[in-house]
PDB file of C-alpha atoms in Angstrom:
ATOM      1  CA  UNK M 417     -71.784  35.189 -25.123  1.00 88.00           C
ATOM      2  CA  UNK M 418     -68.235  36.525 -24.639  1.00 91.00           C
ATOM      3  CA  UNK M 419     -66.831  32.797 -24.418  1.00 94.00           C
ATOM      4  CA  UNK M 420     -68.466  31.435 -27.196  1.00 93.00           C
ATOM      5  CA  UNK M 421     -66.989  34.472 -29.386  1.00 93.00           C
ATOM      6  CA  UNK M 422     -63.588  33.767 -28.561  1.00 96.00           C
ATOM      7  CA  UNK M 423     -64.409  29.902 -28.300  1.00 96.00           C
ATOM      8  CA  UNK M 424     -65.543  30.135 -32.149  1.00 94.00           C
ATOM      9  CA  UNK M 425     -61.966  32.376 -32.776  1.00 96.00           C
ATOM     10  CA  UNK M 426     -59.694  29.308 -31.563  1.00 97.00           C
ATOM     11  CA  UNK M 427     -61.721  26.638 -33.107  1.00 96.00           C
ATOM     12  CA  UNK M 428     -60.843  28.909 -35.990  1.00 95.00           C
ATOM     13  CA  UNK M 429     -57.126  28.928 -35.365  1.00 97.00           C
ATOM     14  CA  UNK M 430     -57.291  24.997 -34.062  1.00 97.00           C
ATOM     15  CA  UNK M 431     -58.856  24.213 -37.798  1.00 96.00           C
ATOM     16  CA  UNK M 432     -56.455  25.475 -39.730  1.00 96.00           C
ATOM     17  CA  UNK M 433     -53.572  24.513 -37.358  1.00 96.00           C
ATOM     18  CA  UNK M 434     -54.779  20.856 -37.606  1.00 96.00           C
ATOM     19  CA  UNK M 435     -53.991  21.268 -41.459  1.00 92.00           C
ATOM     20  CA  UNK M 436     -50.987  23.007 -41.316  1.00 94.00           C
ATOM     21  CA  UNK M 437     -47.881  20.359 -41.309  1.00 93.00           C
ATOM     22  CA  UNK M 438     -45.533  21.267 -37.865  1.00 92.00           C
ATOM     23  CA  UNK M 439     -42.615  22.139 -40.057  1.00 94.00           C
ATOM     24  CA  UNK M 440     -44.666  25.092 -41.598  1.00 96.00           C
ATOM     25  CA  UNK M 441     -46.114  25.742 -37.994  1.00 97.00           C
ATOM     26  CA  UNK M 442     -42.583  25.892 -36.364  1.00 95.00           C
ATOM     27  CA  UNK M 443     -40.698  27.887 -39.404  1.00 95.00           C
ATOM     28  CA  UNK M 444     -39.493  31.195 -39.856  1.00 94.00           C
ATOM     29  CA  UNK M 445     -41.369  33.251 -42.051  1.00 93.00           C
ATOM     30  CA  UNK M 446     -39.965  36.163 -43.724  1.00 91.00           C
ATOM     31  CA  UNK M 447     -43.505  38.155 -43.865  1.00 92.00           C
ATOM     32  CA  UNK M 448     -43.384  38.186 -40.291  1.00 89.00           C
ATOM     33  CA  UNK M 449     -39.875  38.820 -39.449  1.00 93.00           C
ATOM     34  CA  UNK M 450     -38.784  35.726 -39.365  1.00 92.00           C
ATOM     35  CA  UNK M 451     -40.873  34.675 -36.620  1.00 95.00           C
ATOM     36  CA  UNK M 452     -42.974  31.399 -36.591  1.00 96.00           C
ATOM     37  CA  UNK M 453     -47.032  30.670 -36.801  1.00 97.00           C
ATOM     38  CA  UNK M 454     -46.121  28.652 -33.824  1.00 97.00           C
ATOM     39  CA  UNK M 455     -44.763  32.004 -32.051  1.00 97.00           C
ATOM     40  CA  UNK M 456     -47.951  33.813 -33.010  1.00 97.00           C
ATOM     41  CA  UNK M 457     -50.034  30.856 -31.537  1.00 98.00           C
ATOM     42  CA  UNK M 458     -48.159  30.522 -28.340  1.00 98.00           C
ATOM     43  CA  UNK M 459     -48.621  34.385 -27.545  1.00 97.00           C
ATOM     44  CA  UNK M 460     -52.149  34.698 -28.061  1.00 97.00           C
ATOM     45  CA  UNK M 461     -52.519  31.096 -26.117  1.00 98.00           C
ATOM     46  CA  UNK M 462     -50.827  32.479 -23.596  1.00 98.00           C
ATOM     47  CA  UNK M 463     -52.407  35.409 -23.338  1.00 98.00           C
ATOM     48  CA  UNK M 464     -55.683  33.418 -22.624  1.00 98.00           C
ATOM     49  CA  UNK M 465     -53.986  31.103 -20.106  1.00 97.00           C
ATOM     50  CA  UNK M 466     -52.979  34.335 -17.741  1.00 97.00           C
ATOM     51  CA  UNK M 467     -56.630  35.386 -17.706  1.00 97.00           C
ATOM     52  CA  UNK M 468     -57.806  32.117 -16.906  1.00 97.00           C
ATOM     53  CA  UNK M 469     -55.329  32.195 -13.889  1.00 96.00           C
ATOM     54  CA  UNK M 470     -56.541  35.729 -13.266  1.00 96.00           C
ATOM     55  CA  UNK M 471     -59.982  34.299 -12.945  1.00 96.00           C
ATOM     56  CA  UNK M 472     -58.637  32.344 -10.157  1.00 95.00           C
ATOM     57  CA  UNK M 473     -56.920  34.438  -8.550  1.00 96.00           C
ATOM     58  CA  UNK M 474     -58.151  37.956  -9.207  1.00 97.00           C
ATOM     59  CA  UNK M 475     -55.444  39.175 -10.943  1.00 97.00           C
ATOM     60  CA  UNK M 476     -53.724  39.247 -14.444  1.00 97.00           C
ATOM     61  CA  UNK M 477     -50.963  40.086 -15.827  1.00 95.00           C
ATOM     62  CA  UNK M 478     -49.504  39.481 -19.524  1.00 95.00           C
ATOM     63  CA  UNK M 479     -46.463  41.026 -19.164  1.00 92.00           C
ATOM     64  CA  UNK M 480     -45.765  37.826 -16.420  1.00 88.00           C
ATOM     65  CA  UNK M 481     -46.999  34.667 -18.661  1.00 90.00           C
ATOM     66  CA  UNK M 482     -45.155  31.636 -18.463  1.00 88.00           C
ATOM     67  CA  UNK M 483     -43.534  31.065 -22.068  1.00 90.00           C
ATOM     68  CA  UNK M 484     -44.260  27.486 -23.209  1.00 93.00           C
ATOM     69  CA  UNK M 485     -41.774  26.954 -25.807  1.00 95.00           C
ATOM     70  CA  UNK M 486     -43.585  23.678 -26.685  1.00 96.00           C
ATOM     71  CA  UNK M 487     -46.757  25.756 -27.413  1.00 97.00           C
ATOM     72  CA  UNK M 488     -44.513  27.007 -30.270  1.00 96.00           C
ATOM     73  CA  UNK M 489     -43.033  24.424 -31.567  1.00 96.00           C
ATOM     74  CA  UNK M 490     -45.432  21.210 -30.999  1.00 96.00           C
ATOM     75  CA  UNK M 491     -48.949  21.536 -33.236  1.00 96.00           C
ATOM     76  CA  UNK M 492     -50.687  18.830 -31.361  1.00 96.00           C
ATOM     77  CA  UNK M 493     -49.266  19.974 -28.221  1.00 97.00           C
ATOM     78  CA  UNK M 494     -50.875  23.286 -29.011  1.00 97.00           C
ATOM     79  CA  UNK M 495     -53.947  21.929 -29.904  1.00 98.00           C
ATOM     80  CA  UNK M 496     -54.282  20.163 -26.714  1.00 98.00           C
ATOM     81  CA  UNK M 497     -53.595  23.612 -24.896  1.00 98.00           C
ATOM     82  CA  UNK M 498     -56.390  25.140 -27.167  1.00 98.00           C
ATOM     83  CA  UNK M 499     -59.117  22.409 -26.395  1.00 98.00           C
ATOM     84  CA  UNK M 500     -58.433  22.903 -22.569  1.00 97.00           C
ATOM     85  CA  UNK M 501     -58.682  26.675 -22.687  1.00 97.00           C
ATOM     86  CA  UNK M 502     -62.141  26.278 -24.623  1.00 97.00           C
ATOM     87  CA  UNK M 503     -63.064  24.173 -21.668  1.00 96.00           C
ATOM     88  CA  UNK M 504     -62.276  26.126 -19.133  1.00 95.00           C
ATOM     89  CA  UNK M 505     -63.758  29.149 -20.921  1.00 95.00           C
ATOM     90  CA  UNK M 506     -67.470  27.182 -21.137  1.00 91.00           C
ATOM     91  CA  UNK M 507     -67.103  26.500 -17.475  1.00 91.00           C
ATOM     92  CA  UNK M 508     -66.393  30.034 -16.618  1.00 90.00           C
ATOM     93  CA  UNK M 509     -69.628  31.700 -17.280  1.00 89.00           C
ATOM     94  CA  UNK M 510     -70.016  34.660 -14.734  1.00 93.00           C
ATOM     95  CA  UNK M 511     -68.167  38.088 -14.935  1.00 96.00           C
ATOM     96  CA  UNK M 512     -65.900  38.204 -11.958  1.00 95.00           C
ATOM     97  CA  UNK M 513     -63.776  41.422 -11.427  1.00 98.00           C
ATOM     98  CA  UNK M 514     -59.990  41.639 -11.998  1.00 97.00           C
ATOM     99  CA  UNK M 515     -56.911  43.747 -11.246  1.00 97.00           C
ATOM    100  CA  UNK M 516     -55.147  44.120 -15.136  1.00 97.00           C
ATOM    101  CA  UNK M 517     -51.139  44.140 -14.026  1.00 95.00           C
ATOM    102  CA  UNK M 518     -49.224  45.954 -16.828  1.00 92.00           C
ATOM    103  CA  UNK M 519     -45.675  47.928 -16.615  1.00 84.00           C
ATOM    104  CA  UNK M 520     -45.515  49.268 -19.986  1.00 80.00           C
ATOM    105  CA  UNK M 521     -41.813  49.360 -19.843  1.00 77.00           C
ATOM    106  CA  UNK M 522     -42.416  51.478 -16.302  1.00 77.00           C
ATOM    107  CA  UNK M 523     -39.975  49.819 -13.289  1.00 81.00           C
ATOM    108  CA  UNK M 524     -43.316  48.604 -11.262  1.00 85.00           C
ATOM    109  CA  UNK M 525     -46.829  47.595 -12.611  1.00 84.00           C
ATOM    110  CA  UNK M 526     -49.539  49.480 -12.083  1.00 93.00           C
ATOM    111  CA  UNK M 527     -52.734  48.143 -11.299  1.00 96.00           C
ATOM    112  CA  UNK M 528     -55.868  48.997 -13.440  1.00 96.00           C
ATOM    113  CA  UNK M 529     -59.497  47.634 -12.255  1.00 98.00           C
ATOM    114  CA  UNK M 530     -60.873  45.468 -14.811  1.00 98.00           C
ATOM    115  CA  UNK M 531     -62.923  42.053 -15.194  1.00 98.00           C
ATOM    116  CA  UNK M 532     -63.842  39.004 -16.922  1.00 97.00           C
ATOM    117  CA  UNK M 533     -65.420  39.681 -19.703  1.00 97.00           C
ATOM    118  CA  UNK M 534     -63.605  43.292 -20.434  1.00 98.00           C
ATOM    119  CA  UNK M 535     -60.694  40.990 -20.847  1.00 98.00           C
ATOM    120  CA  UNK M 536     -62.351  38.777 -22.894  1.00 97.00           C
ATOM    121  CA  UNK M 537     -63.537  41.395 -24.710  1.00 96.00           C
ATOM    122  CA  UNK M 538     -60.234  42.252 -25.439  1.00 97.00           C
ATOM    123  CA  UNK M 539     -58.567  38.833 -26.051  1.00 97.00           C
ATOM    124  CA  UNK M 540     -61.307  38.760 -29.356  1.00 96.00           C
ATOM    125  CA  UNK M 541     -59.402  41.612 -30.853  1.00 95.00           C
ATOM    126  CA  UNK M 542     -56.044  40.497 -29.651  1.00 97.00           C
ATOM    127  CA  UNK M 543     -56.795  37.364 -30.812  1.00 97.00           C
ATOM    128  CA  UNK M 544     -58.078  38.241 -34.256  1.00 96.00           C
ATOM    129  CA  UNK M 545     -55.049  40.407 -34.917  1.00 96.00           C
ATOM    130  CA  UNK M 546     -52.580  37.976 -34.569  1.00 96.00           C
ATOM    131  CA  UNK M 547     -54.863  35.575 -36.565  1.00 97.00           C
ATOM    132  CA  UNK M 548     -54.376  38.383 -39.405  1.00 96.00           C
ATOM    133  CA  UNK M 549     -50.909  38.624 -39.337  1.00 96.00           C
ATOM    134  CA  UNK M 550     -50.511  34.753 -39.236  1.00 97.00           C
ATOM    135  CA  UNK M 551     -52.907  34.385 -42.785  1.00 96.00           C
ATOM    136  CA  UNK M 552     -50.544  37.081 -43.994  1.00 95.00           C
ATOM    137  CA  UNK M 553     -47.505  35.403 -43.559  1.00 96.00           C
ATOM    138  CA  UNK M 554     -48.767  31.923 -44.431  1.00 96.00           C
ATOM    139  CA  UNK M 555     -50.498  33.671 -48.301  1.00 95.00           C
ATOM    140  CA  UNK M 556     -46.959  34.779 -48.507  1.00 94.00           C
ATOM    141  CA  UNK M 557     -45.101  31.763 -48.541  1.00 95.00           C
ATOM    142  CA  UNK M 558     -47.811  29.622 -48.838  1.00 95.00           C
ATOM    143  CA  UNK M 559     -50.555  30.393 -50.923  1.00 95.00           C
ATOM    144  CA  UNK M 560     -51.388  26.911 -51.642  1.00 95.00           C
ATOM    145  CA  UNK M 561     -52.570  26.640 -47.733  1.00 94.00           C
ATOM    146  CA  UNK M 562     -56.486  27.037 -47.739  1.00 92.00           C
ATOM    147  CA  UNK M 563     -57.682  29.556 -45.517  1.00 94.00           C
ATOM    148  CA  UNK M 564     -60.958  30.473 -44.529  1.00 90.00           C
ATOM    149  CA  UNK M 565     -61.884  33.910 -45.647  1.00 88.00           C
ATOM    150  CA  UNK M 566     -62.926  35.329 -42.181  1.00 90.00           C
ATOM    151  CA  UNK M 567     -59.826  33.963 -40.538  1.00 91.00           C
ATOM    152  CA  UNK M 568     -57.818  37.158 -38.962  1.00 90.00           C
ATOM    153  CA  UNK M 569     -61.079  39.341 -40.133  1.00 86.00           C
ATOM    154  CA  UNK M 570     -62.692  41.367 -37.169  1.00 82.00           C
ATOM    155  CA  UNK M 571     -66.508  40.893 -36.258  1.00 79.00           C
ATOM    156  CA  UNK M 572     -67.226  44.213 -37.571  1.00 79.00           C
ATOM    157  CA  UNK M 573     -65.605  44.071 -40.902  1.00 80.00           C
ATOM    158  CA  UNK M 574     -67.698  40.809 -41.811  1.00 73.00           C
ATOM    159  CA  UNK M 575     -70.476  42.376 -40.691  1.00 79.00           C
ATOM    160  CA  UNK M 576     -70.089  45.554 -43.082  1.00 71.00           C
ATOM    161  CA  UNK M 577     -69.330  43.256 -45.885  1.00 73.00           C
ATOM    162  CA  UNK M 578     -71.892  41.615 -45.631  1.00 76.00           C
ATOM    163  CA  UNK M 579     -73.936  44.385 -45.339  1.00 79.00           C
ATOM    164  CA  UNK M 580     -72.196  45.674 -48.469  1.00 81.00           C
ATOM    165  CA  UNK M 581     -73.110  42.664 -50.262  1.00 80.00           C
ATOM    166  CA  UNK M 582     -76.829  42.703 -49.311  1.00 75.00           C
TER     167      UNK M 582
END
């Protein structure tokens, strides 16, 4: 259940990145202080490629990811990256438990028991935010670019809308 929740959030962010050009998708936006939609994709992918690892290998850290530049800068790159990590997240279908690795800005990481879908719990709100901030800085500068509604909008704000609107 947790994979197909965050499944359905990057199909969300794969959408509208297939209809973004790659010069919007690798420029500097002023809304978001001058950095890229291509920087906000590349963290949030990369935040789901370390706990993929850590699935592997029991543990995860953030603070450690590799930074793919080309994630940022390279659309169909990205999407290609995307589509794998919604494979790998069908295929991996059991909790599992995890060490989370964080420093925090401390001199050595502490280690914090976690697991699968804890993190995955969390990469739906990670996920979600930086979806919000991108449609921010894309309305901004863009507000020709179509995008959806519920793009960037947590699970329980639709739901009390909807609600609201019943």
């Amino acid at each position: 259940m947790l994979q197909k929740i965050n499944i359905d959030i990057i199909e969300q962010l794969s959408d509208l990145l297939k209809d973004l050009d790659n010069v919007v998708y690798k420029e500097s936006l002023a809304p978001l202080h001058y950095h890229s939609v291509g920087q906000h994709v590349r963290h949030v992918t990369e935040f789901y490629l370390c706990l993929l690892k850590g699935y592997e290998t029991g543990e995860v850290n953030y603070d450690a990811r590799q930074r793919d530049l080309r994630i940022e800068v390279d659309k169909d790159f990205t999407l290609e990256v995307l589509k794998n990590v919604t494979n790998h997240l069908n295929f991996y279908q059991n909790d599992k438990q995890l060490i989370l690795q964080t420093a925090f800005g401390l001199e050595e990481a502490i280690n914090i028991p976690s697991s699968f879908f804890r993190e995955l719990t969390y990469l739906i709100e990670h996920t979600i935010h930086h979806l919000a901030i991108i449609k921010i800085g894309l309305n901004e500068v863009y507000p020709e670019i179509q995008i959806a509604p519920d793009f960037g909008v947590a699970h329980s704000t639709i739901k009390h809308r909807n609600m609201q609107n019943a």
